[in-house]
XYZ file of C-alpha atoms in Angstrom:
644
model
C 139.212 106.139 72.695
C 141.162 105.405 76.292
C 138.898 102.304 76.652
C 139.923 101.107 73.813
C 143.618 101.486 74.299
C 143.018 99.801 77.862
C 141.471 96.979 75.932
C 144.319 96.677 73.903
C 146.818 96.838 76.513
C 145.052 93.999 78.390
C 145.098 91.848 75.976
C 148.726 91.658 76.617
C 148.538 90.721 79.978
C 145.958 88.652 81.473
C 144.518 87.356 84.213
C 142.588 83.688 84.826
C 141.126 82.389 87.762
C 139.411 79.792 87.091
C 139.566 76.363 88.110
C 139.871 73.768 85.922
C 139.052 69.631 86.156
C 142.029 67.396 85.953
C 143.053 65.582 82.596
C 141.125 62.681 81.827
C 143.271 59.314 81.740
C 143.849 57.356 78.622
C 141.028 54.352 78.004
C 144.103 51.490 78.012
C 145.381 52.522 81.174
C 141.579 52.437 82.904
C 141.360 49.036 81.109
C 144.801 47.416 82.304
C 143.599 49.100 85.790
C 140.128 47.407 85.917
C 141.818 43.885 84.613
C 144.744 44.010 87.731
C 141.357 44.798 90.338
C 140.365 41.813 89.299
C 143.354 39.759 89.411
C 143.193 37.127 92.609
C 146.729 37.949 93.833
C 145.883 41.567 94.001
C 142.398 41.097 95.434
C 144.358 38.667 98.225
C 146.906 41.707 99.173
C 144.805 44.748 99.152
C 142.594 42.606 101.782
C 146.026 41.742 103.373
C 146.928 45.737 104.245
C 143.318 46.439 105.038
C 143.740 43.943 107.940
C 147.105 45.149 108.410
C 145.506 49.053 108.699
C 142.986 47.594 110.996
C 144.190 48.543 114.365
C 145.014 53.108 113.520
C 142.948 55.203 114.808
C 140.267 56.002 112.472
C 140.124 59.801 112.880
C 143.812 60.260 112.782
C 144.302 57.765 109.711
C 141.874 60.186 108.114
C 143.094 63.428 109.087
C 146.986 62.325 107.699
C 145.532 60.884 104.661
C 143.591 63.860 103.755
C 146.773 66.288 104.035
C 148.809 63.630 102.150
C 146.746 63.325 99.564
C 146.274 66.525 99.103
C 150.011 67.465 99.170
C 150.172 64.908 96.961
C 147.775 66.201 94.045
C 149.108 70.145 94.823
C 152.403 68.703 94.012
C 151.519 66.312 90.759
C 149.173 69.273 89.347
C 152.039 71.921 89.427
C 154.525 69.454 88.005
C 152.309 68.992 85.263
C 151.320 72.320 84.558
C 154.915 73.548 84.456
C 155.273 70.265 81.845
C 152.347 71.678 79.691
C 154.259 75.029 79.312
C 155.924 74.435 76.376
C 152.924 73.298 74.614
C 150.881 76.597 75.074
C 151.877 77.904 71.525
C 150.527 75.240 69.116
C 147.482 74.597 71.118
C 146.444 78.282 71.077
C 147.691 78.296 67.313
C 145.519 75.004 66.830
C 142.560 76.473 68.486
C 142.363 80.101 66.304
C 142.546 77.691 63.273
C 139.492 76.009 64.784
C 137.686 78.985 65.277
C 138.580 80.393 62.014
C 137.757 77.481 60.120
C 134.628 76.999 61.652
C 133.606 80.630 60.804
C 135.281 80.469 57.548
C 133.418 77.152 55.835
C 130.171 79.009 56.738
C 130.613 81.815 54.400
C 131.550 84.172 57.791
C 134.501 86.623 58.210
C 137.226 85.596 60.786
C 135.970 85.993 64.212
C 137.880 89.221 64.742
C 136.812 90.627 61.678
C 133.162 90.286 63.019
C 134.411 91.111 66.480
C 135.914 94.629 65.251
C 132.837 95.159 63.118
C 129.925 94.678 66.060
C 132.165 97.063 68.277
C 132.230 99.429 65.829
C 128.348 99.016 65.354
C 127.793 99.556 68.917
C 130.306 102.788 68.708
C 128.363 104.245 65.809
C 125.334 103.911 67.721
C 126.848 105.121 70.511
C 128.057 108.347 68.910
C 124.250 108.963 67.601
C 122.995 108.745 71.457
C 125.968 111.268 72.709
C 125.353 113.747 69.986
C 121.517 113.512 70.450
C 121.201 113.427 74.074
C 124.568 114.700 75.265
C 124.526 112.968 78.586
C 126.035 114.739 81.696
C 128.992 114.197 83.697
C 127.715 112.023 85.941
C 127.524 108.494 87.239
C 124.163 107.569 85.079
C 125.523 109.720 82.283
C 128.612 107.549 82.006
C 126.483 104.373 81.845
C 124.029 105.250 79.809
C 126.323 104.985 76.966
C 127.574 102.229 77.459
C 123.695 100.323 78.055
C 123.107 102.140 74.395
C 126.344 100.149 72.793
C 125.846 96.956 74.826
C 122.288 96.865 73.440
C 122.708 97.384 69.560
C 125.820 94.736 69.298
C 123.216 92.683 71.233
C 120.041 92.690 69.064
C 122.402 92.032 66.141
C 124.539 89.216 67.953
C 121.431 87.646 68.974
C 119.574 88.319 65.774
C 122.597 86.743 63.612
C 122.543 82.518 63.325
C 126.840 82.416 64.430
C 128.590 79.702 64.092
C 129.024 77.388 66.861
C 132.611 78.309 67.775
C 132.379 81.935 66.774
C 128.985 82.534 68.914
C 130.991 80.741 71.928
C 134.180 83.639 71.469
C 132.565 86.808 70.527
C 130.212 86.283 73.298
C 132.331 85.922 75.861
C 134.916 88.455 74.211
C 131.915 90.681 73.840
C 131.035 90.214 77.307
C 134.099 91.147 78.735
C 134.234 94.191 76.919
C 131.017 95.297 77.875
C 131.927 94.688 81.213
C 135.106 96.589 81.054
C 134.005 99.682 79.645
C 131.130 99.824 83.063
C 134.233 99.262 85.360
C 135.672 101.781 83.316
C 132.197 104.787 83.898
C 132.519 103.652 87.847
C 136.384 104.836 88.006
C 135.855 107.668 86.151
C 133.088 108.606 88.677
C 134.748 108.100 91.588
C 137.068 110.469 93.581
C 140.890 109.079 93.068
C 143.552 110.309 91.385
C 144.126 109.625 87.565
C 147.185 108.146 87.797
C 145.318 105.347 90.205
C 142.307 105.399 87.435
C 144.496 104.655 84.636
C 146.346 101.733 86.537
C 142.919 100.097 87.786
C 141.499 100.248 84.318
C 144.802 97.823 82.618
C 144.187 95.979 85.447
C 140.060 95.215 85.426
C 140.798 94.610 82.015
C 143.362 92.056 82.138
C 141.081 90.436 84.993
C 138.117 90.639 82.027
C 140.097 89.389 78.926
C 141.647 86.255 81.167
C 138.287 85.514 82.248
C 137.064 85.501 78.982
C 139.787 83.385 77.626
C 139.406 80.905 80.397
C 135.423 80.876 79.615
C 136.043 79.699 75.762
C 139.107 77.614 76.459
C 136.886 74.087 77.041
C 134.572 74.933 74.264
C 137.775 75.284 71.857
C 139.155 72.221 72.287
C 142.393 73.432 74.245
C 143.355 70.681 76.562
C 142.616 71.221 80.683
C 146.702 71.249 81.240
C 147.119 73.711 79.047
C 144.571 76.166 79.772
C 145.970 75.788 83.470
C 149.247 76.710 82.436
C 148.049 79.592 80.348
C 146.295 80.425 83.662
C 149.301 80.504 85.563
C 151.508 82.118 83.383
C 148.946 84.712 82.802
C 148.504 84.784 86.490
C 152.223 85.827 87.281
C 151.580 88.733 84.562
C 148.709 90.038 86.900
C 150.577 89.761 89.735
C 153.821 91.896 88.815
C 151.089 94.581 87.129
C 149.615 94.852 90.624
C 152.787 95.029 92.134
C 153.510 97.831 90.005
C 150.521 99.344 90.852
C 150.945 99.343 94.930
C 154.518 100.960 94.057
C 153.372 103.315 91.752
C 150.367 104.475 93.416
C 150.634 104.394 96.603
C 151.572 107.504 98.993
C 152.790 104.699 102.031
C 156.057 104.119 103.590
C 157.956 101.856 102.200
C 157.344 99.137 105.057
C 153.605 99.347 104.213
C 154.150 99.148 100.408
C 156.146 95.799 100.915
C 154.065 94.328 103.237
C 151.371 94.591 100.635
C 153.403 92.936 98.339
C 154.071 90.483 100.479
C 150.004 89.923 101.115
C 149.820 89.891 97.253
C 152.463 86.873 96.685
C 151.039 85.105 99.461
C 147.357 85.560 97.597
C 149.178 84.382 94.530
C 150.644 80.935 96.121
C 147.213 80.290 97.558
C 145.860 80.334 94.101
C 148.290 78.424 92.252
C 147.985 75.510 95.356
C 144.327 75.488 94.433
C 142.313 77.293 97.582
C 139.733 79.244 96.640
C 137.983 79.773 99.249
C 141.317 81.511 101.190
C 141.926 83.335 97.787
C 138.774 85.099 97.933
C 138.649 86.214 101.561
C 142.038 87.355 101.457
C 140.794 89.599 97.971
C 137.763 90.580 100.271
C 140.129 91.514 102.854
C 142.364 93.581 100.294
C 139.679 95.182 98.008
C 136.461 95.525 99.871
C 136.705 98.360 102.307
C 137.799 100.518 99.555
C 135.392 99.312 97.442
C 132.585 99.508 99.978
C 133.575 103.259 100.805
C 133.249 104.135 97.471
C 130.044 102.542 96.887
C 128.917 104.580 99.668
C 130.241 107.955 98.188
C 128.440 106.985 95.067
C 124.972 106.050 96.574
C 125.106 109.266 98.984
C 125.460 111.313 95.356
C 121.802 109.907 94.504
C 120.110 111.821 98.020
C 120.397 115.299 99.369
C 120.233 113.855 103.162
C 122.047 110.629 103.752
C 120.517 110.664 107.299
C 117.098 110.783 105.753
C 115.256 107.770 105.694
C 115.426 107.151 101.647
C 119.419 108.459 102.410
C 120.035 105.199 104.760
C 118.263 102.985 102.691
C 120.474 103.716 99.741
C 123.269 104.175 101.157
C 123.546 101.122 103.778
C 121.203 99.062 100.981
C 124.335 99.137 98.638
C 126.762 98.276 100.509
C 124.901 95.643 102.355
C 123.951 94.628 98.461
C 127.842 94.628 98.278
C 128.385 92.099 100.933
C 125.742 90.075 100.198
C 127.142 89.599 96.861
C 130.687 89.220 98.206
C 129.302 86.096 100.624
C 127.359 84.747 98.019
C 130.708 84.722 95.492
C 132.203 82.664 98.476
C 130.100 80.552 98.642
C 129.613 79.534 94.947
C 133.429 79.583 94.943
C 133.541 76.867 98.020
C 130.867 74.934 96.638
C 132.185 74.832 93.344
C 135.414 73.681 94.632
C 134.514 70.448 96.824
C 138.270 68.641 96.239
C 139.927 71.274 98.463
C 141.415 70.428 101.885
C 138.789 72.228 103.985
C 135.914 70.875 101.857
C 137.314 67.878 103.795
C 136.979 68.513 107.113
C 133.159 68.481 108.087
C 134.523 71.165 111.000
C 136.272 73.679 108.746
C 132.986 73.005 106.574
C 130.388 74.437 109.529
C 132.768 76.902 110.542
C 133.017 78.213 106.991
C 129.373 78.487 106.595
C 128.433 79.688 110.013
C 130.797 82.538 109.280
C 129.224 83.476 106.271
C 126.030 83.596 108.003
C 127.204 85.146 110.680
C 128.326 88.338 108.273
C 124.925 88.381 106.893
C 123.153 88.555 110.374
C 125.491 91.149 111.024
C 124.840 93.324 108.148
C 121.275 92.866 108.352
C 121.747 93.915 112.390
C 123.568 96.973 111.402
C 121.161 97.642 108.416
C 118.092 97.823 110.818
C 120.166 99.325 113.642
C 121.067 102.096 110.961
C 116.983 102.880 110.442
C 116.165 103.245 113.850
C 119.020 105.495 114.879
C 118.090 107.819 112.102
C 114.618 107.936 112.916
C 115.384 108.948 116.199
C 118.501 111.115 115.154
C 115.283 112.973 112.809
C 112.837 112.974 115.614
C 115.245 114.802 117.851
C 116.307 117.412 115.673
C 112.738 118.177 115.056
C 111.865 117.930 118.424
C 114.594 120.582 119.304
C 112.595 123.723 117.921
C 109.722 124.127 119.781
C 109.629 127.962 119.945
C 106.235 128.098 117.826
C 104.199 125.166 119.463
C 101.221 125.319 121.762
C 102.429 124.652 125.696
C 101.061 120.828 124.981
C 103.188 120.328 121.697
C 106.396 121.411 123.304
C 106.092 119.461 126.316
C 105.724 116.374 124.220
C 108.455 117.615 122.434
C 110.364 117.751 125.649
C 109.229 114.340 126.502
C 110.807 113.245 123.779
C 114.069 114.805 123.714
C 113.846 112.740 126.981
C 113.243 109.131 126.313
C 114.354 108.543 123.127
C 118.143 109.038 123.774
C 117.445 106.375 126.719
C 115.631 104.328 124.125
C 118.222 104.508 121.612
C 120.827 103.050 123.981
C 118.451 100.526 124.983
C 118.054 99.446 121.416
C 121.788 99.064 120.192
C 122.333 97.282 123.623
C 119.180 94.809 122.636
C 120.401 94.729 118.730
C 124.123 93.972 119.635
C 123.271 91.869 122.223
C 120.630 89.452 119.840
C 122.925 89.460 117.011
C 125.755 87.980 119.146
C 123.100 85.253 120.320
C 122.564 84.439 116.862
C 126.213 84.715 115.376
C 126.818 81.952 118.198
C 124.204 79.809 117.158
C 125.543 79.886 113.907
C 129.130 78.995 114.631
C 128.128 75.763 116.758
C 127.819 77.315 120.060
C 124.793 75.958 122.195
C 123.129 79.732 123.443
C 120.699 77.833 125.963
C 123.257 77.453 128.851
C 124.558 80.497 127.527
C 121.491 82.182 128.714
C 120.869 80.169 131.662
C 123.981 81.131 133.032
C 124.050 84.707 132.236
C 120.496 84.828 134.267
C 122.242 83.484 137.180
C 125.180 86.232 136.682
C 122.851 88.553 136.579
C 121.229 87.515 139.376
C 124.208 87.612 141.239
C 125.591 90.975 140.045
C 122.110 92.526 141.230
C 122.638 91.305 144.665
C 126.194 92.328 144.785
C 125.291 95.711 143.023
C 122.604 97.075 145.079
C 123.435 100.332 144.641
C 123.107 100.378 140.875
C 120.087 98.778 140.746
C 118.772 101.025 142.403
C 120.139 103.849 140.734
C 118.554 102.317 137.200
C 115.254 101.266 138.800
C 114.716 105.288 139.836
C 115.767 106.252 136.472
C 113.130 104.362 135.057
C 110.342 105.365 137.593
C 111.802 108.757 137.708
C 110.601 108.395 133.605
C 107.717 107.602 134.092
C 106.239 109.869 136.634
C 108.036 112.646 134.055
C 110.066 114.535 136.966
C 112.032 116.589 134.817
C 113.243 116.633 130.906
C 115.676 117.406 129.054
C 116.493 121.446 129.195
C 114.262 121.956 132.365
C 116.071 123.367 135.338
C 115.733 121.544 138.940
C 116.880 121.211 141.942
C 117.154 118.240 144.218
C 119.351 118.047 147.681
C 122.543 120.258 146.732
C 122.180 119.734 143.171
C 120.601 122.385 141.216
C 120.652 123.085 137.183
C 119.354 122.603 133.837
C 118.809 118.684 132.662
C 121.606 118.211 130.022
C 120.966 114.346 129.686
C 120.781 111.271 130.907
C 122.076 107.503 131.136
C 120.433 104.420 132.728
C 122.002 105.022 136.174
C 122.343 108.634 136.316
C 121.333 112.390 134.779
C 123.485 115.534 134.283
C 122.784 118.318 135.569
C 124.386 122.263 134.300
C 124.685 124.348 136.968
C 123.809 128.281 135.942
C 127.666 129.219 136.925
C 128.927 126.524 134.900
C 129.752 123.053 136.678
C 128.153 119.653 135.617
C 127.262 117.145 137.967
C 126.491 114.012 137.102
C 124.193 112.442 139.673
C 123.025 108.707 140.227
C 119.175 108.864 140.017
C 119.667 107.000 143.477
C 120.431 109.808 145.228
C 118.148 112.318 143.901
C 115.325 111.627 145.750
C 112.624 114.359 145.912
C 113.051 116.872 143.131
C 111.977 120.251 142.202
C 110.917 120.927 138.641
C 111.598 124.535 138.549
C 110.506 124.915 134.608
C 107.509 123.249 134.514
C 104.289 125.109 133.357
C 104.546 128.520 135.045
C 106.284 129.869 137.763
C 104.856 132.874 140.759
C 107.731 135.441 141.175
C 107.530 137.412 144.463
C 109.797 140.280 145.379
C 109.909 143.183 147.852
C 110.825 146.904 148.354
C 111.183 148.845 150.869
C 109.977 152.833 150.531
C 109.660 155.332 153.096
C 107.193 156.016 156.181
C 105.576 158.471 154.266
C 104.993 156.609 151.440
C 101.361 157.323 149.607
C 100.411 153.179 149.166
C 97.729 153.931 146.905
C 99.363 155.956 144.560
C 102.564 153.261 144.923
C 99.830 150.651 144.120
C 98.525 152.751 140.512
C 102.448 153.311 140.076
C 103.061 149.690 139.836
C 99.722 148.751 138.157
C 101.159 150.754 135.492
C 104.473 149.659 135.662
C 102.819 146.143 134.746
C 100.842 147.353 131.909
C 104.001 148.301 130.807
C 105.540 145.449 130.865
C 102.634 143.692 129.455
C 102.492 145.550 126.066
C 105.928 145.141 125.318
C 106.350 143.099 122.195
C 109.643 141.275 124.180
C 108.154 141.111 127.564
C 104.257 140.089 126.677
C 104.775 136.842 125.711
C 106.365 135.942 128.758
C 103.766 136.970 131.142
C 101.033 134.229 132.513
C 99.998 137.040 135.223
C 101.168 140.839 135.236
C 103.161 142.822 137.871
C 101.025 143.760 140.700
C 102.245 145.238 144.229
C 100.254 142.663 146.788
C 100.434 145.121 149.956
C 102.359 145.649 152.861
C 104.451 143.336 153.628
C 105.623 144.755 156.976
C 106.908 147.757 158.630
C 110.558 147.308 158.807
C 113.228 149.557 160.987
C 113.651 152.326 158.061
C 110.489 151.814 156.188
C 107.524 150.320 155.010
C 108.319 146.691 153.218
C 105.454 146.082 149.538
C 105.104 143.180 148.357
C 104.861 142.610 144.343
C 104.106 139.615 142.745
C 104.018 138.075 139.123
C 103.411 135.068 137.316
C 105.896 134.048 133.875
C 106.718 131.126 131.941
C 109.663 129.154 133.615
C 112.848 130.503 133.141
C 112.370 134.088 132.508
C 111.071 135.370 135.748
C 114.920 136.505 136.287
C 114.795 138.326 133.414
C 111.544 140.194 133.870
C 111.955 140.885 137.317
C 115.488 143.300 136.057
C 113.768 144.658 134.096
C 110.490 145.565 136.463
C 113.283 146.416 138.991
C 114.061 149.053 136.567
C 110.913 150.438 135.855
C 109.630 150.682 139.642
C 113.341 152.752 140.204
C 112.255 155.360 137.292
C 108.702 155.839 137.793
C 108.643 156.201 141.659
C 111.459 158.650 141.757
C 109.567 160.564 139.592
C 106.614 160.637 141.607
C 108.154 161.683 144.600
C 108.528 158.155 146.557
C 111.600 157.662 148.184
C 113.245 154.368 149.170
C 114.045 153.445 152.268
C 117.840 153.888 153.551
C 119.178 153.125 157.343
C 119.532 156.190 159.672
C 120.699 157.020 163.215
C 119.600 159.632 165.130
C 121.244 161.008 168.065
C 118.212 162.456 170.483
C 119.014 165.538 173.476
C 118.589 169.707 173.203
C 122.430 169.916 174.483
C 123.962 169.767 170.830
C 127.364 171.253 171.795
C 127.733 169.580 175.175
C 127.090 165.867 173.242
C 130.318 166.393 171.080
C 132.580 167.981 173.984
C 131.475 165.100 175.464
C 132.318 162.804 172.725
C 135.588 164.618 172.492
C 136.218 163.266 175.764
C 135.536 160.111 175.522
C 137.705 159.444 172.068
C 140.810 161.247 174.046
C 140.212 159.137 177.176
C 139.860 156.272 175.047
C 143.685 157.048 173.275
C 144.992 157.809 176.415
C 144.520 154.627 177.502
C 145.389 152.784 174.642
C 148.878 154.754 175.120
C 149.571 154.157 178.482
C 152.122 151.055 178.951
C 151.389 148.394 180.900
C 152.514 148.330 184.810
C-alpha cells in the first residue's frame, strides 16, 4: 500500500503547470471603451500621436514595444495573482459544493465516496490477477497490474451515466492515479537507490495531482486568477520538495548541490514570468540524460545482445522515441503559448523550430549511423574465425576484415558530414555557397597537399588490386610485418620482433604478399664427402612422410619434404638441397621441426655432417713442430726486444 501513501502525501503538495488565459473584462467597461473609440475628440488625438510616431524607426519601435509590453503584462499578471491569494479558500470551498451538489441531486454519492469506491474496485480486481497469475519481478510484471486495475475502474467509469461535474473530476483524478502508480512500476524497476525511489515517487505524484487539479479547475467554475494563484502557490511547494530532494539525495559536493538549486529557482522564475518554451528545455536539460540512460538500461533488459540488430533497434528506438516525444512536448508547449516574447520575434521563431528539427535529423543520423556500425561490428567478429573455411571462404573473410573498417570510417565521415549540411539548412544557413566554396578549398588543399593525396589515392588502388589484408605478413622497401590495419593515408604494419610502423601507402610502392595462398620453403645441409645420396634421398623421403601423417603437421603441408639434389660441393662437404611447399606462415615452424627429424634419422644411419678441418701435409712430423717451436719463440723475442 506505498502507492497509496505516496498518493496521499501528494495530495498535500502539488504541482501545476499549466497556463492559464487572462480574466475576462467586465461587459460595462468594454461598453464605456467602445463608446470613448468613438468619441470625435479621441478619434482626432489618437490620429494626432500616430502622426506624431510617424518618423521612429519601424523595426526598433517594434522591438521596444514588444519587451514593454511584455514587461508590462509579466508585471500586471503577478500583481494580480498575488491579489487573488486570499481568495483561494472560498473558491475551492465553493467549487467542492458544486461538485457535490451536482452529484448529490442525482441520487450519487459524493465524488470521493465514488472515487474511493472505483479504486477499491480496481484493487480487488487487482488482487484476483496477483493471486492467479503471480506476476514476476520484472518490468512487465510490475505493469501488468496496474493495466488489470486501470481497465476494470474503466469499463465501470465508462459504463456508469456520471454526472457532468463528477465525470469531469474522477476522470481526471482517476487519470492521474493511474498514471502515478506506472511512474511508480518504472522506479521500482530501475537501478537507484530507495531512498532516491521514495523521493521521486512524492514528487511524480505531486506533479500528477496538480495536473489534475489544474485540468478540472475551468470546468468547476473556479475563476482563471485563482487557479493561477493556486498554481503558484502550489508551484513554490514543488519547488522546496525538489530542493529537498537534490540535498537529500545527492552524493555531490556541496558546490554542485547549490548550483543545482540555483538551476532549479531559476527554472522556477521562468515559469512564474510565463516562458514555456525556456521552462521546458531547461527540464530537458535537467531530467533527460538520466532519464534517457535509464530508458536504455530498461530496453537492453528486453535482448540478450544489445549489439545485435533487434538489440540496436530497441535500444536506440526508445530513446530516440524519447526525444521525439520530448521535441514534440516543445513544440505543443510553444505553439500553445503564442503571447510569449519569442513567439514575437519571427527570428527567435525560425531559430526555435530549426533547432527542433535539427535534434530530430540528428537522432535519426545517429539512429541509422548506430545500424550500420553494428552490422559491420557483427560482420567482423564473424569474419575473425576462419579456421574451418575452405581457402576461398577465408580469403573473403580476409577481404573483409579489410575494407569494411575503411568503409566504416568512410560512412560516419559521409553521415556526420550530411547531417551538418542539413542541420544548416534548417537553422537559415544557405549550404549552396557552402559547398561551392568548400570545392574550391578542397581544390586548393589537394594542390598544396600533394603528398597526401597521393598517399590516399594508393590506399584506394592498393584496395582494389587486394595487395595485402588484414593479418597477412609483407614486406615492402625496409618495412616488413603482419597487416594490423589501416587508415585512408596509411597501413600498420607488426614487425615479428615487436615494432609497429605505420607507413603512408605513398611510400610503399611494390609489395610482397608473403601469406598469400602457399608458400615454397627451400633449405640446405651440408653432409660429408662420403655421403651415400641415395640412401640420404630415401632418408628424407621418409622424413617427409613423417611429417605428412602427423595429425599437427598434415594440415599444413601443400607439398611434402623432399631433398632436390646436390646443391654443390662446398670446401668440407657436399651441400643437398630440400624443398617444401606449406600454407603461409608456418613454413618456420615446419622447417624446426624437419630440421629435427633430418638430425635424428641421419645420425642414425651413419651420415655425418659436414664440419671445417685443416690439415697440415709433410712425412717430417717432429721436424714441423720444432720448427713451429721456433718460429713462436722468434716471434716473442721480437715482440720483447725494445725499440733502438
Amino acid at each position: 500500500m506505498k502507492w497509496i501513501l505516496s498518493l496521499i502525501a501528494g495530495l498535500l503538495f502539488a504541482f501545476n503547470a499549466v497556463a492559464q488565459a487572462p480574466a475576462a473584462a467586465p461587459q460595462q467597461k468594454i461598453d464605456e471603451l467602445v463608446r470613448l473609440l468613438q468619441d470625435p475628440e479621441v478619434q482626432a488625438w489618437l490620429n494626432s500621436r500616430k502622426e506624431v510616431g510617424a518618423p521612429q524607426s519601424p523595426a526598433s519601435s517594434a522591438g521596444a514595444s514588444d519587451l514593454v509590453s511584455w514587461e508590462s503584462a509579466a508585471r500586471t499578471r503577478v500583481h494580480e495573482i498575488i491579489t487573488a491569494i486570499p481568495a483561494i479558500p472560498a473558491e475551492v470551498a465553493a467549487a467542492a459544493a458544486r461538485t457535490r451538489h451536482d452529484a448529490v441531486s442525482r441520487g450519487y454519492a459524493p465524488v470521493f465516496v465514488i472515487f474511493g469506491g472505483l479504486v477499491a474496485l480496481g484493487l480487488l480486481v487487482e488482487g484476483l490477477y496477483r493471486r492467479l497469475a503471480k506476476p514476476r519481478e520484472t518490468l512487465l510484471g510490475r505493469l501488468a497490474p496496474v493495466g488489470i486495475f486501470a481497465g476494470a475502474m474503466a469499463i465501470v467509469f465508462f459504463a456508469v451515466e456520471w454526472p457532468p461535474l463528477a465525470r469531469i473530476t474522477l476522470l481526471a483524478y482517476l487519470t492521474a492515479f493511474v498514471a502515478f502508480r506506472l511512474a511508480v512500476a518504472f522506479l521500482s524497476a530501475a537501478d537507484i537507490t530507495p531512498f532516491l525511489r521514495t523521493r521521486l515517487m512524492i514528487l511524480f505524484g505531486l506533479v500528477c495531482f496538480a495536473v489534475a487539479t489544474a485540468a478540472i479547475g475551468e470546468p468547476l467554475g473556479v475563476p482563471p486568477l485563482v487557479r493561477d494563484a493556486i498554481s503558484y502557490c502550489l508551484s513554490v511547494v514543488g519547488l522546496f520538495v525538489a530542493i529537498e530532494m537534490v540535498w537529500a539525495t545527492s552524493q555531490r559536493s556541496r558546490p554542485w548541490k547549490a548550483a543545482v538549486v540555483a538551476f532549479l529557482v531559476a527554472l522556477w522564475i521562468i515559469w512564474c514570468l510565463d516562458m514555456r518554451g525556456l521552462f521546458w528545455i531547461g527540464v530537458y536539460v535537467l531530467v533527460l540524460p538520466a532519464m534517457l540512460n535509464a530508458v536504455g538500461r530498461v530496453a537492453g533488459s528486453f535482448v540478450s545482445d544489445p549489439g545485435s540488430l533487434r538489440g540496436v533497434l530497441i535500444v536506440r528506438g526508445a530513446r530516440a522515441a524519447v526525444i521525439f516525444l520530448a521535441v514534440g512536448w516543445l513544440a505543443l508547449v510553444w505553439r500553445l503559448n503564442p503571447d510569449t516574447l519569442g513567439q514575437r520575434d519571427p527570428v527567435v521563431a525560425a531559430l526555435f523550430y530549426g533547432g527542433l528539427k535539427s535534434v530530430l535529423i540528428l537522432v535519426v543520423a545517429d539512429f541509422l549511423w548506430q545500424l550500420a556500425r553494428g552490422w559491420i561490428d557483427r560482420t567482423l567478429r564473424v569474419a575473425t574465425d576462419a579456421t574451418s573455411l575452405a581457402p576461398a571462404d577465408a580469403a573473403k573473410r580476409a577481404r573483409f576484415r579489410t575494407l569494411l573498417p575503411i568503409f566504416r570510417n568512410a560512412l560516419a565521415v559521409v553521415v556526420a558530414v550530411m547531417a551538418a549540411l542539413v542541420v544548416l539548412a534548417q537553422m537559415g544557413v544557405q549550404i549552396g555557397p557552402l559547398i561551392a566554396g568548400a570545392g574550391i578549398f578542397g581544390v586548393a588543399i589537394g594542390f598544396g597537399s600533394q603528398t597526401l593525396v597521393k598517399d590516399v589515392i594508393s590506399g584506394v588502388f592498393y584496395m582494389l588490386d587486394d595487395a595485402f589484408r588484414v593479418g597477412e605478413y609483407i614486406q615492402a622497401k625496409d618495412y616488413k610485418g603482419t597487416v594490423e590495419g589501416f587508415s585512408l593515408r596509411s597501413v600498420r604494419l607488426r614487425h615479428h620482433r615487436g615494432p609497429v610502423f605505420t607507413v603512408p601507402f605513398g611510400e610503399l610502392g611494390a609489395v610482397q604478399n608473403m601469406s598469400r595462398d602457399w608458400v615454397i620453403d627451400k633449405f640446405r645441409i651440408t653432409v660429408g664427402f662420403n655421403t651415400d645420396i641415395d640412401k640420404a634421398r630415401k632418408l628424407t623421403k621418409k622424413v617427409g612422410a613423417e611429417l605428412k601423417d602427423d595429425p599437427e603437421l598434415g594440415p599444413l603441408f601443400i607439398e611434402p619434404l623432399k631433398m632436390k639434389g646436390v646443391e654443390e660441393f662446398a670446401d668440407y662437404g657436399i651441400v643437398l638441397s630440400f624443398a617444401m611447399t606449406t600454407v603461409p606462415g608456418m613454413q618456420t615452424y615446419i622447417r624446426r621441426k624437419a630440421y629435427a627429424k633430418i638430425r635424428e634419422l641421419f645420425l642414425a644411419n651413419g651420415i655425418t655432417f659436414a664440419q671445417p678441418t685443416v690439415q697440415v701435409g709433410g712425412d717430417d712430423k717432429e721436424g714441423g713442430a720444432v720448427a713451429a717451436a721456433q718460429a713462436i719463440r722468434a716471434h716473442e723475442a721480437g715482440t720483447a726486444a725494445p725499440p733502438k
